[in-house]
Coordinates of C-alpha atoms and ligand atoms in Angstrom, one line a residue:
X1 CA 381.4 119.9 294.1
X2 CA 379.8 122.4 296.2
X3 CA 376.4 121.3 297.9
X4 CA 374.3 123.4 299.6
X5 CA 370.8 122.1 298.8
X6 CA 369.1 121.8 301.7
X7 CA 365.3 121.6 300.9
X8 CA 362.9 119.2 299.7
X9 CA 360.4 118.6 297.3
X10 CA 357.9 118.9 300.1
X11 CA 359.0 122.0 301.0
X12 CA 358.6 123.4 297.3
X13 CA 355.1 123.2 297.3
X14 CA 354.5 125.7 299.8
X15 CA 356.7 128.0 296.5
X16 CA 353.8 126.6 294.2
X17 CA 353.0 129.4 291.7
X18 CA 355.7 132.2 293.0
X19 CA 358.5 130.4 291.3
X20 CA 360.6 131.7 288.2
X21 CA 363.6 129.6 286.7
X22 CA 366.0 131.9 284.6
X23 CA 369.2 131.2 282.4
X24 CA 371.6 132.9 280.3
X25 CA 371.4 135.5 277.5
X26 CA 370.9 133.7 274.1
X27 CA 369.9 130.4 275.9
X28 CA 371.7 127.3 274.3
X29 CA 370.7 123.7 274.4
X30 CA 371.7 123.1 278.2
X31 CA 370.1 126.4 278.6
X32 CA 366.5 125.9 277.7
X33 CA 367.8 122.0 278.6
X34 CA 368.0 122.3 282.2
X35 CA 365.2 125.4 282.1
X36 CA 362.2 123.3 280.4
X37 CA 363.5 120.1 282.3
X38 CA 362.9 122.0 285.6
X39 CA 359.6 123.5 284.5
X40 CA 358.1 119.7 283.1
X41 CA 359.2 117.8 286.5
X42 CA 357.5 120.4 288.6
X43 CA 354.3 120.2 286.7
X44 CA 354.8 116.7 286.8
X45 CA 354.8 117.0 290.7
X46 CA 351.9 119.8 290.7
X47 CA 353.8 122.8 291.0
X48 CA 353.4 125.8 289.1
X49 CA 356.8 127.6 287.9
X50 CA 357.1 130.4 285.4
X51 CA 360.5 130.1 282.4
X52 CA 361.7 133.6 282.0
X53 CA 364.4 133.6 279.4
X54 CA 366.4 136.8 279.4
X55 CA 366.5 136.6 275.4
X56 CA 365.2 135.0 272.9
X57 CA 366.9 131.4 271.7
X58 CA 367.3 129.5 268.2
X59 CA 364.5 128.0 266.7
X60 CA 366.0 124.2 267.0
X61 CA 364.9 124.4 270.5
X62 CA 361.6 125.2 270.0
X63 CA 360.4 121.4 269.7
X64 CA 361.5 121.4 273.6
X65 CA 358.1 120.5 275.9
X66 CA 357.1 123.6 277.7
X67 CA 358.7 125.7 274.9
X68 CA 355.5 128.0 274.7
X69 CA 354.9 128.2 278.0
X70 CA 358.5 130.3 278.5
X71 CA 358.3 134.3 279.0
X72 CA 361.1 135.9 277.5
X73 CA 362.0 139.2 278.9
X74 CA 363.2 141.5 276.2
X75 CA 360.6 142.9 274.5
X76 CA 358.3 142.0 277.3
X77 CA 359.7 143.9 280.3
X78 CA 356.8 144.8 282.0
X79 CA 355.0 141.3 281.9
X80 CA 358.2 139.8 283.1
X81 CA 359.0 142.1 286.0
X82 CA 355.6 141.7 287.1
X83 CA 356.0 138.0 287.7
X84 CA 359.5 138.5 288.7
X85 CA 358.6 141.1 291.5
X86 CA 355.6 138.6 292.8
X87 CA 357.8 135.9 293.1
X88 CA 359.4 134.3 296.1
X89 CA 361.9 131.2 294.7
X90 CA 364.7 132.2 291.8
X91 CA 366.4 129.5 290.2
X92 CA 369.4 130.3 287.9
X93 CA 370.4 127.6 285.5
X94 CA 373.4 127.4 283.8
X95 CA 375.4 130.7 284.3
X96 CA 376.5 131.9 287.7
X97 CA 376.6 135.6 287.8
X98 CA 373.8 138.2 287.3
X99 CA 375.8 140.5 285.1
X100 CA 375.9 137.8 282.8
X101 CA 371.6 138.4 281.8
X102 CA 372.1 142.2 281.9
X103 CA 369.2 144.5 282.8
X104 CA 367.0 141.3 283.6
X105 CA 369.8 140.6 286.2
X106 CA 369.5 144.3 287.6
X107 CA 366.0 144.1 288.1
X108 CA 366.2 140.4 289.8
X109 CA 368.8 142.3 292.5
X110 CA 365.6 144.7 293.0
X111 CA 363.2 141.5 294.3
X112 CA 363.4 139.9 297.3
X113 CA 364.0 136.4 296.2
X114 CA 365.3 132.6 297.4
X115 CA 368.3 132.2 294.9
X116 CA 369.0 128.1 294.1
X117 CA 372.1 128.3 291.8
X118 CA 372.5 125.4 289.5
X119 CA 376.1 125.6 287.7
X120 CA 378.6 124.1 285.8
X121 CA 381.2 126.8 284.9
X122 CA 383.8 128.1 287.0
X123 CA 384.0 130.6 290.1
X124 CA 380.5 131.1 290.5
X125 CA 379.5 134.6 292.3
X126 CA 378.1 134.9 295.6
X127 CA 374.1 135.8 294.6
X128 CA 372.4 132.7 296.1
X129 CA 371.5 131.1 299.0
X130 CA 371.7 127.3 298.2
X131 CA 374.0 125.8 295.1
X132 CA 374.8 122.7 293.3
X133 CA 377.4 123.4 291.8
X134 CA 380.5 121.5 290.0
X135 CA 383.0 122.0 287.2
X136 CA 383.4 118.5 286.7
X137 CA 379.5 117.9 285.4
X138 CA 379.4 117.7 281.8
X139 CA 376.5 120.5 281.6
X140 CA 374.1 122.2 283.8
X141 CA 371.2 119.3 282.9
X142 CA 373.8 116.4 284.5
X143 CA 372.8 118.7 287.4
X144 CA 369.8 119.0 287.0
X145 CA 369.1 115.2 287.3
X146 CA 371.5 114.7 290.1
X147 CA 368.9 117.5 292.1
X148 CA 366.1 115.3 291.1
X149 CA 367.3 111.9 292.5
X150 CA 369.5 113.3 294.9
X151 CA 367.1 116.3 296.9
X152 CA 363.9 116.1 295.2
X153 CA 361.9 112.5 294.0
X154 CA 362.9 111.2 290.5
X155 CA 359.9 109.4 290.0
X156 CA 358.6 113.1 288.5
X157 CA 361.3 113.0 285.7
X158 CA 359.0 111.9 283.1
X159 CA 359.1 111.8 279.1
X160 CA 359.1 115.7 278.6
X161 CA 361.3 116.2 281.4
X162 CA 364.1 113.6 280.1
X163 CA 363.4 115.0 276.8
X164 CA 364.7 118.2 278.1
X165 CA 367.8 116.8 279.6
X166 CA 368.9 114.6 277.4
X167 CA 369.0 117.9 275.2
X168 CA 371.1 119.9 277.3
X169 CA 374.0 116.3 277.5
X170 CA 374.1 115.9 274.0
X171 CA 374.6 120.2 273.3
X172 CA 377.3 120.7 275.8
X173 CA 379.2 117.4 275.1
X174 CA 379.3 117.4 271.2
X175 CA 377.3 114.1 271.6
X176 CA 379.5 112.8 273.8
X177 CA 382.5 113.1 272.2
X178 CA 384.4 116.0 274.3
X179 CA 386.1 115.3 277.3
X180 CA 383.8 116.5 279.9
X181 CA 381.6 113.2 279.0
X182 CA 382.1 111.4 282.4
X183 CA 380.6 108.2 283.0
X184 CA 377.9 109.7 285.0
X185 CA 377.2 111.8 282.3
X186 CA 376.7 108.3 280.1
X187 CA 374.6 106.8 283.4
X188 CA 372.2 109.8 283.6
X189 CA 372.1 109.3 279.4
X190 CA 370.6 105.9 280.4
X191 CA 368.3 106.3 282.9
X192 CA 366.8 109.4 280.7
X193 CA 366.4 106.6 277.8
X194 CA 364.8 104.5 280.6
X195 CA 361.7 107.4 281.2
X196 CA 361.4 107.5 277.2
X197 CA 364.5 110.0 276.2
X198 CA 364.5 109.0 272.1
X199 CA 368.3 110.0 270.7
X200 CA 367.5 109.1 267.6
X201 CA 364.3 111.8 267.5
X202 CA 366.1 114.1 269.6
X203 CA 369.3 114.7 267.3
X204 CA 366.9 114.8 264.0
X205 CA 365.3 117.6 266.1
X206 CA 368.3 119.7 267.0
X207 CA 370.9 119.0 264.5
X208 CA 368.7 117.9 261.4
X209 CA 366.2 120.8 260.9
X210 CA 368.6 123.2 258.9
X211 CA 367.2 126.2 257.1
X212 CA 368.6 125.8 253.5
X213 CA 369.9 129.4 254.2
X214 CA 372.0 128.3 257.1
X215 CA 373.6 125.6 255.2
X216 CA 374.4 127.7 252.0
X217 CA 376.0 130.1 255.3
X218 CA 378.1 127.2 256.5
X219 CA 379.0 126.7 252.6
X220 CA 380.5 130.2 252.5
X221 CA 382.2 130.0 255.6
X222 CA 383.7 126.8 255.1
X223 CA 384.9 128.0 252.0
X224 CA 385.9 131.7 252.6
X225 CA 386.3 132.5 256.0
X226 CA 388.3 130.0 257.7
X227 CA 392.1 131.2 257.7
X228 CA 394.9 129.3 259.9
X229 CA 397.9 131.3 261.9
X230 CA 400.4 130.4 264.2
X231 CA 402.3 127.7 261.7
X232 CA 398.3 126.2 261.7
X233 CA 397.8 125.7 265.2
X234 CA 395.2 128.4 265.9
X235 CA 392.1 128.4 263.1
X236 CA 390.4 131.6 263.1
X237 CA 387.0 132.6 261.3
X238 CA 385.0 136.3 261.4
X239 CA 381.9 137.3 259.9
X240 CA 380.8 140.4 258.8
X241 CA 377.5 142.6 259.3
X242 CA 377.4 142.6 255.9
X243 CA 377.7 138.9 255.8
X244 CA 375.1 137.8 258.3
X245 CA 372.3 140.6 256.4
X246 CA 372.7 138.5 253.0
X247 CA 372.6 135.2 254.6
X248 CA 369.7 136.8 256.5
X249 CA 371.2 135.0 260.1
X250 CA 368.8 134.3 263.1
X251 CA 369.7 133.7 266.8
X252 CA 371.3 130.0 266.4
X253 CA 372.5 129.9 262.8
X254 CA 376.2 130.2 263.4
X255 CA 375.9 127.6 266.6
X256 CA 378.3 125.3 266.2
X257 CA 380.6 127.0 263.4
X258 CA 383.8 127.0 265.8
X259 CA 384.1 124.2 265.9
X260 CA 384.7 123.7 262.1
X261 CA 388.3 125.1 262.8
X262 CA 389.0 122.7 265.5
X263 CA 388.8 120.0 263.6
X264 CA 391.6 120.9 261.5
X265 CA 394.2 118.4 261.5
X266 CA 397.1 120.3 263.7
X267 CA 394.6 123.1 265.2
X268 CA 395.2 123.6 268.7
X269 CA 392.7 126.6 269.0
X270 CA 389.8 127.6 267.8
X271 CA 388.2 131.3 267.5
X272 CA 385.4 132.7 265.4
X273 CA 384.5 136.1 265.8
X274 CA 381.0 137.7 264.9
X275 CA 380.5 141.4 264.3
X276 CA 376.8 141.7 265.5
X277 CA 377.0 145.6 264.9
X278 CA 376.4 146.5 269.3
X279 CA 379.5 144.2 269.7
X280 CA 381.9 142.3 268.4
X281 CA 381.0 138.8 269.7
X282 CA 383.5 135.6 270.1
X283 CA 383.6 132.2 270.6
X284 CA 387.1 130.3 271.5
X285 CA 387.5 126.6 272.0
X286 CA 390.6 123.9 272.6
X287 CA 392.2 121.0 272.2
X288 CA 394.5 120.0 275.3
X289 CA 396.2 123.0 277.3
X290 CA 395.0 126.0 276.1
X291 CA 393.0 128.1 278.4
X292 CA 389.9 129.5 276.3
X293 CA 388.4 130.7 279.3
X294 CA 391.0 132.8 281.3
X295 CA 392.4 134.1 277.1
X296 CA 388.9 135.3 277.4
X297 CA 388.9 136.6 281.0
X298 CA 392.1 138.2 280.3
X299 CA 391.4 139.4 276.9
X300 CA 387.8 140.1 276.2
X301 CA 385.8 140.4 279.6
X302 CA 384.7 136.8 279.3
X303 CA 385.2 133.6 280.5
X304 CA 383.4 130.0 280.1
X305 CA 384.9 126.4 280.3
X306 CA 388.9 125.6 279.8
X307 CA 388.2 124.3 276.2
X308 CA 385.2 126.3 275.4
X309 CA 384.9 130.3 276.3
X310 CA 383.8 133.4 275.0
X311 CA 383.7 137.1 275.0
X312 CA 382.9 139.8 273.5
X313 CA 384.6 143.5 272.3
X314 CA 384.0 146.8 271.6
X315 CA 386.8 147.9 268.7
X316 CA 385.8 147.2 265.1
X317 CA 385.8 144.0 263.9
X318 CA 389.3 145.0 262.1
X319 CA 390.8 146.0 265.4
X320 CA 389.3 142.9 267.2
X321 CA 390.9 140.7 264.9
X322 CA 394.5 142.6 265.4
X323 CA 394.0 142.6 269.5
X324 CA 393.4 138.6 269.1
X325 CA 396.5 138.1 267.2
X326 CA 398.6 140.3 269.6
X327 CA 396.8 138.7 272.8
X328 CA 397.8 135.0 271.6
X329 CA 401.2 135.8 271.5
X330 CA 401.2 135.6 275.3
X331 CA 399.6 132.3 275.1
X332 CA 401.7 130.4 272.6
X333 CA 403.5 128.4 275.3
X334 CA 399.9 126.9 275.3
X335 CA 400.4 125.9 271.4
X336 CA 403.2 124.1 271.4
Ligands
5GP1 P1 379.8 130.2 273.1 O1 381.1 130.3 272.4 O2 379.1 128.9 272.7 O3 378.9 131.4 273.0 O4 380.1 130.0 274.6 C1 380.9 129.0 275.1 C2 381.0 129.1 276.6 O5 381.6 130.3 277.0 C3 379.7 129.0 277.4 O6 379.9 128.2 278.5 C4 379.4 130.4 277.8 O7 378.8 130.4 279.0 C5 380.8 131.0 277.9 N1 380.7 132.4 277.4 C6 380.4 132.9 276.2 N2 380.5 134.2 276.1 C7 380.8 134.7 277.3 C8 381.0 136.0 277.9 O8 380.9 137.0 277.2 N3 381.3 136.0 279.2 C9 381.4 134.9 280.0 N4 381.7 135.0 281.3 N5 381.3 133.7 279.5 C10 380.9 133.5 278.2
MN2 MN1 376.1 124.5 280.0

């Protein structure tokens, strides 16, 4: 854990207005989780903060409280940088490098901000100026409550607020089921219920709201795309240009479609890779020993969690595909 919060709510007042919480390109449910959360418990406590999203996000996360409140940059640089360059308080949520939310993260090195890193992933860089970090919480919104009962005064985590971080547990632990569920992570779950957290509306929200489209995409995939290698230890799935145009894909529809592989009876490994025509895009995850995130470091400028990374490419999807299957021959000590 590293802990260098030293301020109070008290002292966040005087920020009231002149602060902008960030997070990730293509945010994901601990994303616009531990974003919103933020934003709700401050207007809870009367002070005025501004969401800027680097991208835009899937439309299961547009229920969230505070959802269209939130700024996102692209498309809208010059509204965005105009808050941005007023501001005086930065919090980053859930990634922990700028060069992660590309040209937003150049211009944010242009301002003369207070950085308050709030992390979960590994090796954070060295952009802010007080951190709670830890690899060990199950996603960035575990942290997110720990800063509000720990530092700040949890009486302002109210309904919206929980809403938003009960969101962000269930996303990044596969309700509860992977192994970074902790039983703090199961204690914060509680408390959340406790300030009027439903899980029964919540999961209906995110996970039962499919576009027919989407599903008749998961049919194809499931039926056609998923191929196993390495004497069925590694699962791996692409998707063409082609592919996503007739299935007419949005931001969001192939969340989740990884994990389809893993659950293969034998699979060790997990990766699906996307041709999103700028880049080829991919997502690894793992059962047990193997690495995704330094096979991603290593591999395809990426990086992530142990069991759940990603990166991305610039060969053809063809030569993406071939590069994989080479790169995993140096990891198949992990497969045994
Ligand atoms: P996903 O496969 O859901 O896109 O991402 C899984 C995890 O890997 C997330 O924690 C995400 O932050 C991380 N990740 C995905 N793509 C990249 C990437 O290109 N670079 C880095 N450093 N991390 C990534
Ligand atoms: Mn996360």
């Amino acid at each position: 854990m590293q802990n260098t919060i030293k301020h109070t709510l008290e002292d966040l007042k005087e920020y009231s207005d002149k602060i902008v919480i960030t997070t990730h390109h293509k945010p994901d449910g601990d994303a616009m989780g531990s974003s919103l959360a933020l934003y709700n418990y401050f207007k809870a406590a009367g002070i005025k903060s501004k969401v800027i999203t680097p991208t835009d996000y899937a439309d299961f996360l547009w229920w969230m409280p505070g959802h269209e409140d939130v700024l996102v940059y692209e498309g809208n640089e010059e509204d965005a940088e105009k808050i941005m360059k007023e501001a005086k308080l930065l919090y980053c949520l859930d990634f922990n490098a700028l060069g992660r939310i590309n040209d937003m993260g150049r211009f944010l090195e242009t301002c003369d901000l207070r950085i308050i890193l709030i992390d979960h992933h590994r090796d954070p860089q060295d952009f802010d100026d007080e951190r709670l970090c830890s690899i060990n919480a199950s996603s960035t919104c575990e942290l997110i409550h720990q800063y509000f009962t720990a530092h700040l005064d949890p009486q302002f985590i109210n309904q919206e607020a929980a809403q938003c971080i009960y969101t962000g547990l269930i996303t990044d632990t596969g309700s509860f089921r992977y192994d970074s569920t902790s039983s703090t992570t199961i204690r914060v779950a509680a408390d959340l219920l406790d300030r009027g957290a439903v899980p029964s509306v919540i999961y209906d929200k995110i996970f039962d709201q499919n576009r027919l489209e989407r599903l008749k995409l998961m049919g194809f995939f499931l039926q056609n795309k998923i191929e196993l290698i390495e004497e069925g230890k590694v699962a791996l799935a692409t998707l063409t240009t082609d592919e996503l145009q007739k299935f007419n894909v949005k931001t969001g529809d192939t969340e989740g479609f990884v994990n389809f592989g893993l659950s293969i009876a034998g699979v060790k490994m997990s990766a699906l890779i996307i041709d999103r025509s700028v880049l080829v895009k991919m997502s690894f995850r793992s059962k047990g020993e193997f690495p995704c995130n330094t096979f991603a470091a290593e591999n395809f400028n990426g990086g992530g969690h142990f069991n759940a990374a990603g990166g991305a490419s610039n060969l053809s999807l063809e030569d993406t595909v071939e590069k994989f299957k080479t790169a995993l021959k140096d990891y198949s000590k992990y497969l045994e």
